[in-house]
mmCIF file of C-alpha atoms in Angstrom:
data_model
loop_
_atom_site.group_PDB
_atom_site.id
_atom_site.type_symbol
_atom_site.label_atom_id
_atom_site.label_comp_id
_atom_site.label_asym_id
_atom_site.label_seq_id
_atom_site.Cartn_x
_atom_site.Cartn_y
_atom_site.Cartn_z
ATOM 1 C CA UNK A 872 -18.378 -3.875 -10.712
ATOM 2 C CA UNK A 873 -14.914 -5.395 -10.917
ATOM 3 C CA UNK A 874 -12.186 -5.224 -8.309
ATOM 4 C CA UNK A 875 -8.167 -4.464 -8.899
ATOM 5 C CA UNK A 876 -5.376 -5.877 -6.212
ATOM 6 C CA UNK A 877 -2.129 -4.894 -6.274
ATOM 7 C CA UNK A 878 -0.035 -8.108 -5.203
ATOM 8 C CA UNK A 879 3.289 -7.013 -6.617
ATOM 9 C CA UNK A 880 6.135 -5.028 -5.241
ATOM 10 C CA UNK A 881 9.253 -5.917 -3.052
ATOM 11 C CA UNK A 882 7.633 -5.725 -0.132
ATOM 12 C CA UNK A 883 11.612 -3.710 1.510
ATOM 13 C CA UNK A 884 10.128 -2.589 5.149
ATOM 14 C CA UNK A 885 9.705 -6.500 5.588
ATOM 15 C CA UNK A 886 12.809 -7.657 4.888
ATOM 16 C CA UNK A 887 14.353 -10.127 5.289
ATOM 17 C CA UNK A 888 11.056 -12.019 5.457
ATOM 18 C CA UNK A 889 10.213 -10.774 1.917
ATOM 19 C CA UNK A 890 13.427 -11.849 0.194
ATOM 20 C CA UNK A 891 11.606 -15.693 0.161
ATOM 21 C CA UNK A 892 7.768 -14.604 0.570
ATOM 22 C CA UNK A 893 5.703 -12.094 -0.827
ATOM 23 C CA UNK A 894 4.562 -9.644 1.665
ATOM 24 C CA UNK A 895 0.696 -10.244 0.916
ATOM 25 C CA UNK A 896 1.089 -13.627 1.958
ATOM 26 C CA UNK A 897 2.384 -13.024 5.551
ATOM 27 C CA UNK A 898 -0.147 -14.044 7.947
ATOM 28 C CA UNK A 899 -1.946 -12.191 10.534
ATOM 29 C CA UNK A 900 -3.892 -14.383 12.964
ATOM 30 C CA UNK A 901 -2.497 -17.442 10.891
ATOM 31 C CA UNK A 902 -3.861 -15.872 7.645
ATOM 32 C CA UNK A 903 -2.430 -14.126 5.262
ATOM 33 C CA UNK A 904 -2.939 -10.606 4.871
ATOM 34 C CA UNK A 905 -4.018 -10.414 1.080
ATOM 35 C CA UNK A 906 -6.902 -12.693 2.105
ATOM 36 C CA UNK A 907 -8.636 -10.406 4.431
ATOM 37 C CA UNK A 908 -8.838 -8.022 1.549
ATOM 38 C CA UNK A 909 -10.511 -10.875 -0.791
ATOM 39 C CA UNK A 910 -12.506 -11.659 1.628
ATOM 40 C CA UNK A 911 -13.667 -7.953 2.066
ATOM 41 C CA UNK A 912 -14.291 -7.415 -1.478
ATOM 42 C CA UNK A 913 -16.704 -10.748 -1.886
ATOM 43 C CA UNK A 914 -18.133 -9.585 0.769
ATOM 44 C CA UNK A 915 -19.073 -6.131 -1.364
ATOM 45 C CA UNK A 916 -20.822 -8.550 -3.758
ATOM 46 C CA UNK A 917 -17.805 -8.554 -6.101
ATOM 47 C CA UNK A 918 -16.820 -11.835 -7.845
ATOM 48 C CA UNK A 919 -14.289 -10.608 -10.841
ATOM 49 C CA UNK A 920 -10.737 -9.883 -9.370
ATOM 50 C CA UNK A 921 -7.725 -8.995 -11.215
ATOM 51 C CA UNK A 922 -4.479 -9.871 -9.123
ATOM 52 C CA UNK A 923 -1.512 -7.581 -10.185
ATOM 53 C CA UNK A 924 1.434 -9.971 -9.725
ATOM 54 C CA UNK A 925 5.195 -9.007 -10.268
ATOM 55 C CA UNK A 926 8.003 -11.543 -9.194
ATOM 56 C CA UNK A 927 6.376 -13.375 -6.212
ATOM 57 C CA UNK A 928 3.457 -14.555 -9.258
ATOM 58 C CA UNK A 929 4.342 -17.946 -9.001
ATOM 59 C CA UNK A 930 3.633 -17.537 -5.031
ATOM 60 C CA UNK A 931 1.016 -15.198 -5.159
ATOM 61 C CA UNK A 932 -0.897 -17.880 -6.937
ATOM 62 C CA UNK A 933 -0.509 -21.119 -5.469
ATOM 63 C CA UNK A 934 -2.190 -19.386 -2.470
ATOM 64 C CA UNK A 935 -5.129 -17.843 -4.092
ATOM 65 C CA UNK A 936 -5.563 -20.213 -6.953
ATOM 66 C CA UNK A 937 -8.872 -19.369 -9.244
ATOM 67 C CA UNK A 938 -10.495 -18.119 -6.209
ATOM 68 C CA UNK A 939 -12.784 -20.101 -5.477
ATOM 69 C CA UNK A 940 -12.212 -20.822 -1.766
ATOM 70 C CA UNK A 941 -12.850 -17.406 -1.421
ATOM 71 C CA UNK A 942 -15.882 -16.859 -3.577
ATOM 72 C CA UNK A 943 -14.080 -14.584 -6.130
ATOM 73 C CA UNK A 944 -12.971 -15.426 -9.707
ATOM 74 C CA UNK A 945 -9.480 -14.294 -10.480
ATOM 75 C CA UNK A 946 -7.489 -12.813 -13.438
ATOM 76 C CA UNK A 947 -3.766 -13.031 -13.069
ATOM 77 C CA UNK A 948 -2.407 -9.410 -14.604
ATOM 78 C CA UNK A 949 1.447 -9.530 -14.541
ATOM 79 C CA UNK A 950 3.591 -6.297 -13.994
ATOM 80 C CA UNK A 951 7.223 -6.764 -15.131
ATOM 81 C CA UNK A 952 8.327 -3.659 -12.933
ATOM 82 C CA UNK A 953 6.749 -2.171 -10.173
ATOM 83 C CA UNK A 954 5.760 1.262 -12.447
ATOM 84 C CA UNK A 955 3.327 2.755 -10.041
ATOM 85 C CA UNK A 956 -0.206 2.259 -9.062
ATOM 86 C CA UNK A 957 -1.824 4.387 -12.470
ATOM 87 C CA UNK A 958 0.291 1.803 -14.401
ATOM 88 C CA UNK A 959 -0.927 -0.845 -13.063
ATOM 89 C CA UNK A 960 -4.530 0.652 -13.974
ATOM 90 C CA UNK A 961 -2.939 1.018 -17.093
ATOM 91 C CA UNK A 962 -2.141 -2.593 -17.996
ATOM 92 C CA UNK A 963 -5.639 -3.963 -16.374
ATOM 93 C CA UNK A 964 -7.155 -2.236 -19.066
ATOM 94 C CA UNK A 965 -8.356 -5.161 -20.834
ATOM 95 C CA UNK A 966 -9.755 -6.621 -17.763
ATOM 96 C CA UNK A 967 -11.397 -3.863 -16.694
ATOM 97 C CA UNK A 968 -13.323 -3.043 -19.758
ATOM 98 C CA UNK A 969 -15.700 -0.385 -19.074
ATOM 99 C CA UNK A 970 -16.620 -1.466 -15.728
ATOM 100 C CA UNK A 971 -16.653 0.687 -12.103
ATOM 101 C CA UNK A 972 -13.914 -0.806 -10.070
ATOM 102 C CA UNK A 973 -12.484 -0.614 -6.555
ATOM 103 C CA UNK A 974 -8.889 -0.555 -6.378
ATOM 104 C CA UNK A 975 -7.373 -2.438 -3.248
ATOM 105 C CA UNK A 976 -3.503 -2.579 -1.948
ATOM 106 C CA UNK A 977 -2.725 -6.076 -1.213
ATOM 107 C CA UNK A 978 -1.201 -5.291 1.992
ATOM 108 C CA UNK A 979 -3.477 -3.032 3.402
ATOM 109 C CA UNK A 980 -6.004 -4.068 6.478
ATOM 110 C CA UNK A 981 -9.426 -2.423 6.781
ATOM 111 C CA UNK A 982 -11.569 -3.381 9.920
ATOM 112 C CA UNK A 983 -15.073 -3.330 8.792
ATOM 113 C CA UNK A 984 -14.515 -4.458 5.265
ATOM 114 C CA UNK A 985 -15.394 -1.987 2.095
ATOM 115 C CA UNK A 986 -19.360 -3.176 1.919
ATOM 116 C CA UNK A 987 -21.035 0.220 2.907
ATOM 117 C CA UNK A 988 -17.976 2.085 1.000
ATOM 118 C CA UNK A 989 -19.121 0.199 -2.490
ATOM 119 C CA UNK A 990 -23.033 0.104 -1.851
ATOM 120 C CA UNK A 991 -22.659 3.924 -1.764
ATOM 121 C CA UNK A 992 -20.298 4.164 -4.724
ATOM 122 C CA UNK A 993 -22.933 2.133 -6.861
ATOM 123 C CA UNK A 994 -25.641 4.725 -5.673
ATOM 124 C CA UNK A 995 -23.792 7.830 -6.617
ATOM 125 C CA UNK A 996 -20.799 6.562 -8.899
ATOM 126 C CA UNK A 997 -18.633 10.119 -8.977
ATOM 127 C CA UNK A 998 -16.292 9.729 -11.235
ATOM 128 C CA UNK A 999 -13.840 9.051 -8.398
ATOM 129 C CA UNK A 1000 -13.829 8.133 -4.583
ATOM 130 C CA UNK A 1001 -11.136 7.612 -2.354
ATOM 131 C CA UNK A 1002 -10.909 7.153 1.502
ATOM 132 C CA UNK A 1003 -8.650 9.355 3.763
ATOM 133 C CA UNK A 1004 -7.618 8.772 7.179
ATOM 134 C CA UNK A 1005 -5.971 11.070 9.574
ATOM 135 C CA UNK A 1006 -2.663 10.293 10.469
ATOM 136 C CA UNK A 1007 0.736 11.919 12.658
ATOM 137 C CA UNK A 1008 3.232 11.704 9.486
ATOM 138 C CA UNK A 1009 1.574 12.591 6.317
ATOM 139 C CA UNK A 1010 4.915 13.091 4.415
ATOM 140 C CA UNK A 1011 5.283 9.241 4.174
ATOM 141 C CA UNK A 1012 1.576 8.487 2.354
ATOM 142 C CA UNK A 1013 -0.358 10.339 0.155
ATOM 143 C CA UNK A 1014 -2.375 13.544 1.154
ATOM 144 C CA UNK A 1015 -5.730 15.255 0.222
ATOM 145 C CA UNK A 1016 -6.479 18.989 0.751
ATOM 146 C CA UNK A 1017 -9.875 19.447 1.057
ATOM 147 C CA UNK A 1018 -11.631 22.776 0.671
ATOM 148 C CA UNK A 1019 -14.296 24.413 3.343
ATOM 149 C CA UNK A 1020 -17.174 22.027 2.123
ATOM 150 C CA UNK A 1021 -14.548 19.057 2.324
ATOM 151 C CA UNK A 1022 -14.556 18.517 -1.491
ATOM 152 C CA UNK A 1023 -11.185 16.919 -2.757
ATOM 153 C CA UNK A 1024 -9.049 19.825 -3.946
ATOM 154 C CA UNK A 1025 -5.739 18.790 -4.226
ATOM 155 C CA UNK A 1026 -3.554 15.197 -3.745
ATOM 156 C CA UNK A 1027 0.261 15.039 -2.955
ATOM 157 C CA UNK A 1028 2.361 11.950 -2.975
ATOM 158 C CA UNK A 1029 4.767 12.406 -0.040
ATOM 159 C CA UNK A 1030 4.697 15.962 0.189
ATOM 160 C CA UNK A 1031 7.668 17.351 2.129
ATOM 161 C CA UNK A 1032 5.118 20.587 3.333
ATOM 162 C CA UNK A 1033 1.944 18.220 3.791
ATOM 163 C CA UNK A 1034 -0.900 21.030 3.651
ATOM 164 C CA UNK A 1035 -3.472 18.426 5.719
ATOM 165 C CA UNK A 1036 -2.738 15.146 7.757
ATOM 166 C CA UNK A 1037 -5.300 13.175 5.293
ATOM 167 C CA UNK A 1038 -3.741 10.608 4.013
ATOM 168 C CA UNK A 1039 -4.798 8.237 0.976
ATOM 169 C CA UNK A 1040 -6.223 4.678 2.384
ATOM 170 C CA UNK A 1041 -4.991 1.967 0.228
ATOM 171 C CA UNK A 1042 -8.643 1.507 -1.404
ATOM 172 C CA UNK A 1043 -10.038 3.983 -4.276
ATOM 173 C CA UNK A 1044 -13.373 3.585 -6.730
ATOM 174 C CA UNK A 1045 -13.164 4.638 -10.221
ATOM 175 C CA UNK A 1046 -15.361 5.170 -12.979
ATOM 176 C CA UNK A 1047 -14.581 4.042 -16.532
ATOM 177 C CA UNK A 1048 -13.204 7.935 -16.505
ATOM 178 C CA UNK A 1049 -9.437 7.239 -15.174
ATOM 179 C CA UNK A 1050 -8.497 5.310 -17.690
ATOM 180 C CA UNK A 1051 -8.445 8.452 -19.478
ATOM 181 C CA UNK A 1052 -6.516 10.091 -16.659
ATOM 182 C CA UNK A 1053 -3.608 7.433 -16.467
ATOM 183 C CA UNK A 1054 -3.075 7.917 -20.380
ATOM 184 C CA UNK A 1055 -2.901 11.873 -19.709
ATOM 185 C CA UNK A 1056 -0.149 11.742 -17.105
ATOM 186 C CA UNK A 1057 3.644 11.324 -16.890
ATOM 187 C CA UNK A 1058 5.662 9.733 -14.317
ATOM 188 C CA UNK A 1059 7.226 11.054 -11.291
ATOM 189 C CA UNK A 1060 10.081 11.672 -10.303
ATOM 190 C CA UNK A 1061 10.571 7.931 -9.082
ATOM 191 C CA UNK A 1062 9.685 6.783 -12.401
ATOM 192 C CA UNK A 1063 6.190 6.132 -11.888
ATOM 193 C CA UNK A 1064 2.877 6.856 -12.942
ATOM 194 C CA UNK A 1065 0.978 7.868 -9.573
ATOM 195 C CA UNK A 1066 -2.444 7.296 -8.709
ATOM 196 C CA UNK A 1067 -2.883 10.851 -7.170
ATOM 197 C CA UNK A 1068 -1.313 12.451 -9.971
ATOM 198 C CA UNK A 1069 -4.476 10.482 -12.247
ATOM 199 C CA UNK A 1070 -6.837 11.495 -9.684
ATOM 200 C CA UNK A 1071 -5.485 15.152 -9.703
ATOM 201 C CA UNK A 1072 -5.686 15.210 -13.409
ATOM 202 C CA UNK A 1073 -9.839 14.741 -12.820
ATOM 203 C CA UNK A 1074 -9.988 17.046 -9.775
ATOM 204 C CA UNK A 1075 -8.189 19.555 -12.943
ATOM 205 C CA UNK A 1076 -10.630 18.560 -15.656
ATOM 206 C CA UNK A 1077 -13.358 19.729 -13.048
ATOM 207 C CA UNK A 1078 -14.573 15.895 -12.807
ATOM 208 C CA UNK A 1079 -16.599 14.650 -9.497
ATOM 209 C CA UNK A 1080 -13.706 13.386 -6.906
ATOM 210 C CA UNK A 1081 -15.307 12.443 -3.817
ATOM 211 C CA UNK A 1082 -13.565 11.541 -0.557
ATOM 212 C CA UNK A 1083 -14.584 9.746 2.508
ATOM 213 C CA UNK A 1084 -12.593 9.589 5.891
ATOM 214 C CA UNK A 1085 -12.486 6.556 8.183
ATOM 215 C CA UNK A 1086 -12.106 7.242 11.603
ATOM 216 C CA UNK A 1087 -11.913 3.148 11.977
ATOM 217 C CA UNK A 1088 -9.052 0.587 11.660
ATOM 218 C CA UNK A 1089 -6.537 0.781 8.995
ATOM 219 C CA UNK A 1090 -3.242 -0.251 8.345
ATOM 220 C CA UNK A 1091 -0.553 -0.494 5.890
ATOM 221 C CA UNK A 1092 0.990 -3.899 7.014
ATOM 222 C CA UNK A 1093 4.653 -2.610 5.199
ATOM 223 C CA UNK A 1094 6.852 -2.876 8.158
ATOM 224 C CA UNK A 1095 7.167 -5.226 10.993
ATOM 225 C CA UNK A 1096 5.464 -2.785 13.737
ATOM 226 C CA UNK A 1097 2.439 -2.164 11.669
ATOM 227 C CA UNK A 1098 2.293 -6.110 10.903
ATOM 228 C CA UNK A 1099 2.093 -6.827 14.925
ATOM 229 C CA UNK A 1100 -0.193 -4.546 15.193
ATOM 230 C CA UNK A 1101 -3.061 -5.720 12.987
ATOM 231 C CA UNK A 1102 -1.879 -9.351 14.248
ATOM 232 C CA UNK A 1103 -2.844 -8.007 17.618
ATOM 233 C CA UNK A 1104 -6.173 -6.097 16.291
ATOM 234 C CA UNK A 1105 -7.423 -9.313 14.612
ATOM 235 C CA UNK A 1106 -6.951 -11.925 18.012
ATOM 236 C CA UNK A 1107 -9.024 -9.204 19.698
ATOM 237 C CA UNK A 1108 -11.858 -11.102 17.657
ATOM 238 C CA UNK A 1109 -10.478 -14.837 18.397
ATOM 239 C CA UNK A 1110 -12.954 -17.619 19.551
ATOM 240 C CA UNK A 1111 -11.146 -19.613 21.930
ATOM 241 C CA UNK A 1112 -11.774 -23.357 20.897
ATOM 242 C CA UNK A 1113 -9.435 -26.526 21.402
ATOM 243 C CA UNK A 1114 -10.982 -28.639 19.142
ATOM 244 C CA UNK A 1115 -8.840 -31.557 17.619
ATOM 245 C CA UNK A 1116 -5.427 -30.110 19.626
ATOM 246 C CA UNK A 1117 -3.972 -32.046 22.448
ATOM 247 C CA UNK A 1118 -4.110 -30.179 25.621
ATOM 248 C CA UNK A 1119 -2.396 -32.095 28.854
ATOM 249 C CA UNK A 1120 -3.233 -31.904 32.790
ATOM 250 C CA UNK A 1121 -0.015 -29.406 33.239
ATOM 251 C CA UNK A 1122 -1.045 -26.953 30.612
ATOM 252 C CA UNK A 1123 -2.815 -24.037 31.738
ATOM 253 C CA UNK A 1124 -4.858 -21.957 28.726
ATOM 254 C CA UNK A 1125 -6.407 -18.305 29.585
ATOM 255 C CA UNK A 1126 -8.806 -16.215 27.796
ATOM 256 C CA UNK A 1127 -9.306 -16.276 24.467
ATOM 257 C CA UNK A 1128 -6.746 -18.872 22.391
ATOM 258 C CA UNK A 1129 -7.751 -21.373 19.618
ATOM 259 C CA UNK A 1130 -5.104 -24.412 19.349
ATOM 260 C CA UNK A 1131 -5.973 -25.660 15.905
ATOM 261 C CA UNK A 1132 -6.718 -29.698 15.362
ATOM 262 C CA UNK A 1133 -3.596 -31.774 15.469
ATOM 263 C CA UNK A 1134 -1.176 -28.940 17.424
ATOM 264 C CA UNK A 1135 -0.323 -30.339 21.191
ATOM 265 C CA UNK A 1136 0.215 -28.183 24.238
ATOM 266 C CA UNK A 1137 2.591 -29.867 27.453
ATOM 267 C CA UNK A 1138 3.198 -28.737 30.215
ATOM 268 C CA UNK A 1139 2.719 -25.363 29.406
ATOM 269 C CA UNK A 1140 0.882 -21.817 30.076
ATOM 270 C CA UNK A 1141 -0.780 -20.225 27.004
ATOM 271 C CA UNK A 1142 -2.785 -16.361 27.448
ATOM 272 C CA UNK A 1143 -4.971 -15.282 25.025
ATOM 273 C CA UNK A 1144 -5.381 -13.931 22.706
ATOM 274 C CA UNK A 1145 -3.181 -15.962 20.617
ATOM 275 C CA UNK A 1146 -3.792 -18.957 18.042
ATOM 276 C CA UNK A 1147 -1.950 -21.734 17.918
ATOM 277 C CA UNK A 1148 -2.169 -23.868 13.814
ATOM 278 C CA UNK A 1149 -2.611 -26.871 13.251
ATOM 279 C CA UNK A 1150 0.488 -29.678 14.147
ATOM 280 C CA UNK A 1151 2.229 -27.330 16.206
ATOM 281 C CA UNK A 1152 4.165 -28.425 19.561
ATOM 282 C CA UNK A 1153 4.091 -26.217 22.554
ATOM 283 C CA UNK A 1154 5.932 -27.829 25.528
ATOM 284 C CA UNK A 1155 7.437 -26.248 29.189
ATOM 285 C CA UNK A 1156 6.317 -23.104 27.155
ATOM 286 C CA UNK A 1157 4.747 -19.752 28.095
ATOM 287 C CA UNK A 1158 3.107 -18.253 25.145
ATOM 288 C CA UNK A 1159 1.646 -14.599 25.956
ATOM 289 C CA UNK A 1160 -1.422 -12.665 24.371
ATOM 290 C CA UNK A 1161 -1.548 -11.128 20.883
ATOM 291 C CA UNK A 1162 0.925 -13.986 19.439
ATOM 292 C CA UNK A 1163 -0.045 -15.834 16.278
ATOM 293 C CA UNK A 1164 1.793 -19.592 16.063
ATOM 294 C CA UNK A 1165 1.455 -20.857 12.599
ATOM 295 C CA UNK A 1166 1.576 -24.555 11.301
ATOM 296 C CA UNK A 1167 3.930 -26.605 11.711
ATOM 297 C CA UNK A 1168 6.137 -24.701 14.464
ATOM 298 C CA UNK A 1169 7.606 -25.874 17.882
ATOM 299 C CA UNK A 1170 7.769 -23.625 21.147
ATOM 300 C CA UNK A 1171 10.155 -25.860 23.577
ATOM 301 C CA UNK A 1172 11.066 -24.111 27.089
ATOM 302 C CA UNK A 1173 10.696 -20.530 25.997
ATOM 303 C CA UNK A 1174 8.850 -17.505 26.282
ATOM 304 C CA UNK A 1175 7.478 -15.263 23.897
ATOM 305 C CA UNK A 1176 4.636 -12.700 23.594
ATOM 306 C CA UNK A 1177 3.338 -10.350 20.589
ATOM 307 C CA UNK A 1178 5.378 -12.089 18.180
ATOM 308 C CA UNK A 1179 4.179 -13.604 15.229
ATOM 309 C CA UNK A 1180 5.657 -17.183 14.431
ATOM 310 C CA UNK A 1181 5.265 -18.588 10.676
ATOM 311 C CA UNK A 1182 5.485 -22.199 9.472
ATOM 312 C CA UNK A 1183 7.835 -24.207 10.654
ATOM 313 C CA UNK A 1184 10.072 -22.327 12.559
ATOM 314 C CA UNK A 1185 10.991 -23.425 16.033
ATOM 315 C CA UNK A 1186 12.180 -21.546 19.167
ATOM 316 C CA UNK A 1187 13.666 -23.826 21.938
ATOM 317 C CA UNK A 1188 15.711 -22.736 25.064
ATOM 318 C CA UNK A 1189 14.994 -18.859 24.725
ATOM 319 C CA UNK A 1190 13.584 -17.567 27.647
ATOM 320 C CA UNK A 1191 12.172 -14.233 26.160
ATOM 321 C CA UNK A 1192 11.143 -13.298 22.614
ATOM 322 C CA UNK A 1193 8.877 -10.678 22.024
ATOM 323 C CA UNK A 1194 7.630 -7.799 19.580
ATOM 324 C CA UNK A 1195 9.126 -10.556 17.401
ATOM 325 C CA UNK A 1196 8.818 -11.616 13.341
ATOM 326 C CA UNK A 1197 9.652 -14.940 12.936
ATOM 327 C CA UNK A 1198 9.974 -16.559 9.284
ATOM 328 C CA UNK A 1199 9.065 -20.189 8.154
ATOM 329 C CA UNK A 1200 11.515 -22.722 8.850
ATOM 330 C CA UNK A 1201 13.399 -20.730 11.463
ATOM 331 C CA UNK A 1202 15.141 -22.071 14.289
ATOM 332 C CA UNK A 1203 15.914 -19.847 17.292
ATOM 333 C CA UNK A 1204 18.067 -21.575 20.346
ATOM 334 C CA UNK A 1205 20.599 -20.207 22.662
ATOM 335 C CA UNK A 1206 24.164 -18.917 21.960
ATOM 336 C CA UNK A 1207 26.658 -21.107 22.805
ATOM 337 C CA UNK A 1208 28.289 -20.389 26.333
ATOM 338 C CA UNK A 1209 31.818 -19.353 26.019
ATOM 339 C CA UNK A 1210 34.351 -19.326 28.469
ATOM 340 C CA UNK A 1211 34.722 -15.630 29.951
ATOM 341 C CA UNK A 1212 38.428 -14.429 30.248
ATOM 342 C CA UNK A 1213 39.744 -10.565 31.079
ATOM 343 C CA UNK A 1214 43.181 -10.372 28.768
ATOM 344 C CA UNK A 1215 44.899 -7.089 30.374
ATOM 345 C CA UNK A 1216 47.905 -5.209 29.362
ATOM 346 C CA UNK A 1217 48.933 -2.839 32.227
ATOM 347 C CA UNK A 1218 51.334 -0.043 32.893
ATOM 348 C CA UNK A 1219 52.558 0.325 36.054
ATOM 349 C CA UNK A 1220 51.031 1.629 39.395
ATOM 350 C CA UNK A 1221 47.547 1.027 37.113
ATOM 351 C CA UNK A 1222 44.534 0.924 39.101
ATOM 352 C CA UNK A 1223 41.786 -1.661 37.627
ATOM 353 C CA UNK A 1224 38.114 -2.658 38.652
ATOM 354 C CA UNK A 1225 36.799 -5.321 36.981
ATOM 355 C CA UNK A 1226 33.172 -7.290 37.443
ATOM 356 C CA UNK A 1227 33.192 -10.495 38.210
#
């Protein structure tokens, strides 16, 4: 069994992060996102990955590399344009020879991995499996109708009259049988060639689509507030340890935080969970729980809390950030104090009140 990521697109919810960085590669917990799905397909028993890559390629694979690091062996498919998720089944072709595959979304975060999902796949390989997930706005995903025996009866991308609040987790399972359904269809509206509208072409040609629905963790880490939130999910799970980091007298650190080797901590009070990488200053600093400090960054009298802080960036003099996105190299300080003046033109017998 092979495995197909989808590591291209523009990644728009997440701008302006994503006009310099791809959006697989922003981290959560100080990793980046795509990894967590690597890491849960080698953990299926799956070692031959095709990457879909579009114009972040060049970034995509510095970071991943041949795979290796992550037990995986990986095959670079580019996609000139982002043409939908059947085309990019479409142009793995070669890779995927005749092999059953699982289909991943770069950017999507399942808690529990896909292990169980795949073992059972392998048992009863149905021509097609997909997981569902119940959520409050269906017209922005994806949606199954299933009939009375909950049998896959229908799919809808974006429906505007959603028939079911199932909607279509970013991992599916196909047999060597949708490559024929990706050649049968046309594209949408938008231009693309949909997955569901594949999938829907076997449901049609009476083939064996199976669903399964997760009641567990998922996420589509597209827009800032969904990105906080799985940062927040994952330092639920942090080991505090202080190994290698400089931690003075003056510092206080509560519950659960790991300060990676080489980072330094002064004078400052630090409440977990949060993570701290590697070479990173914190100094007269409060740092509050769920907040992910990458490598490389300096916290100088501030605050912040829930935030996620990438390489390099550095906030100093703030007194309160939080709920907060900040990209590599960023520096955050006060505004400058200018000098506060009331410039009046008044007619007569006016009455004024002004605060001083």
């Amino acid at each position: 069994m092979k495995a197909l990521v989808l590591s291209g697109g523009a990644g728009t919810r997440l701008r302006p992060i994503t006009h310099t960085s791809a959006k697989q590669l922003v981290p959560v917990a100080n990793k980046p996102v795509l990894f967590y799905g690597l890491e849960a397909i080698a953990d299926a028993g799956i070692t031959e990955v095709g990457i879909i890559v579009g114009d972040t390629a060049a970034e995509i694979r510095e970071a991943v590399g041949d795979g290796s690091a992550l037990g995986i062996k990986v095959t670079y498919i580019p996609q000139e344009e982002p043409l939908g998720l059947a085309h990019a089944v479409l142009i793995a072709r070669d890779f995927l020879g005749d092999d059953d595959f699982v289909m991943y979304l770069g950017d999507n975060f399942i808690v529990g991995g896909i292990t169980g999902l795949v073992e059972g796949f392998r048992g009863d390989r149905p021509d097609a499996q997909i997981l569902l997930t119940r959520v409050p706005n269906p017209t922005s995903f994806g949606v199954a109708e299933l009939d009375g025996e909950g049998r896959v009866v229908a799919l809808e991308e974006k429906p505007k009259e959603p028939k079911s609040d199932l909607a279509l987790v970013g991992v599916y399972l196909f047999t060597p049988a949708i490559h024929e359904a990706v050649r049968s269809i046309e594209p949408s509206w938008r231009g693309e060639l949909e997955i569901t509208h594949a999938i829907q072409w076997l449901i049609d040609q009476q083939r064996n689509v199976r669903s399964t629905t997760i009641s567990g963790y998922w996420k589509d880490t597209g827009n800032v507030t969904d990105m906080l939130e799985v940062n927040r999910s994952v330092l639920e799970t942090v080991e505090p340890a202080t190994d290698g980091a400089e931690v003075d007298e003056h510092s206080e650190i509560i519950g659960r935080v790991r300060i990676e080797p080489g980072a330094k901590v002064t004078g400052s009070r630090i409440v977990g969970p949060a993570i701290i990488g590697a070479g990173s200053v914190i100094s007269d600093a409060y740092v509050g729980p769920f907040t992910s400090v990458s490598e490389g960054c300096r916290i100088e009298d501030s605050e912040i809390e829930y935030s996620i802080v990438l390489r390099g960036a550095s906030i100093t003099g703030v007194r309160r950030v939080e709920a907060s996105l900040i990209g590599r190299d960023v520096e955050v300080t006060p505004a400058p104090r200018n000098p506060s003046a009331h410039r009046l033109v008044l007619g007569d017998h006016s009455k004024v009140q002004i605060s001083s």
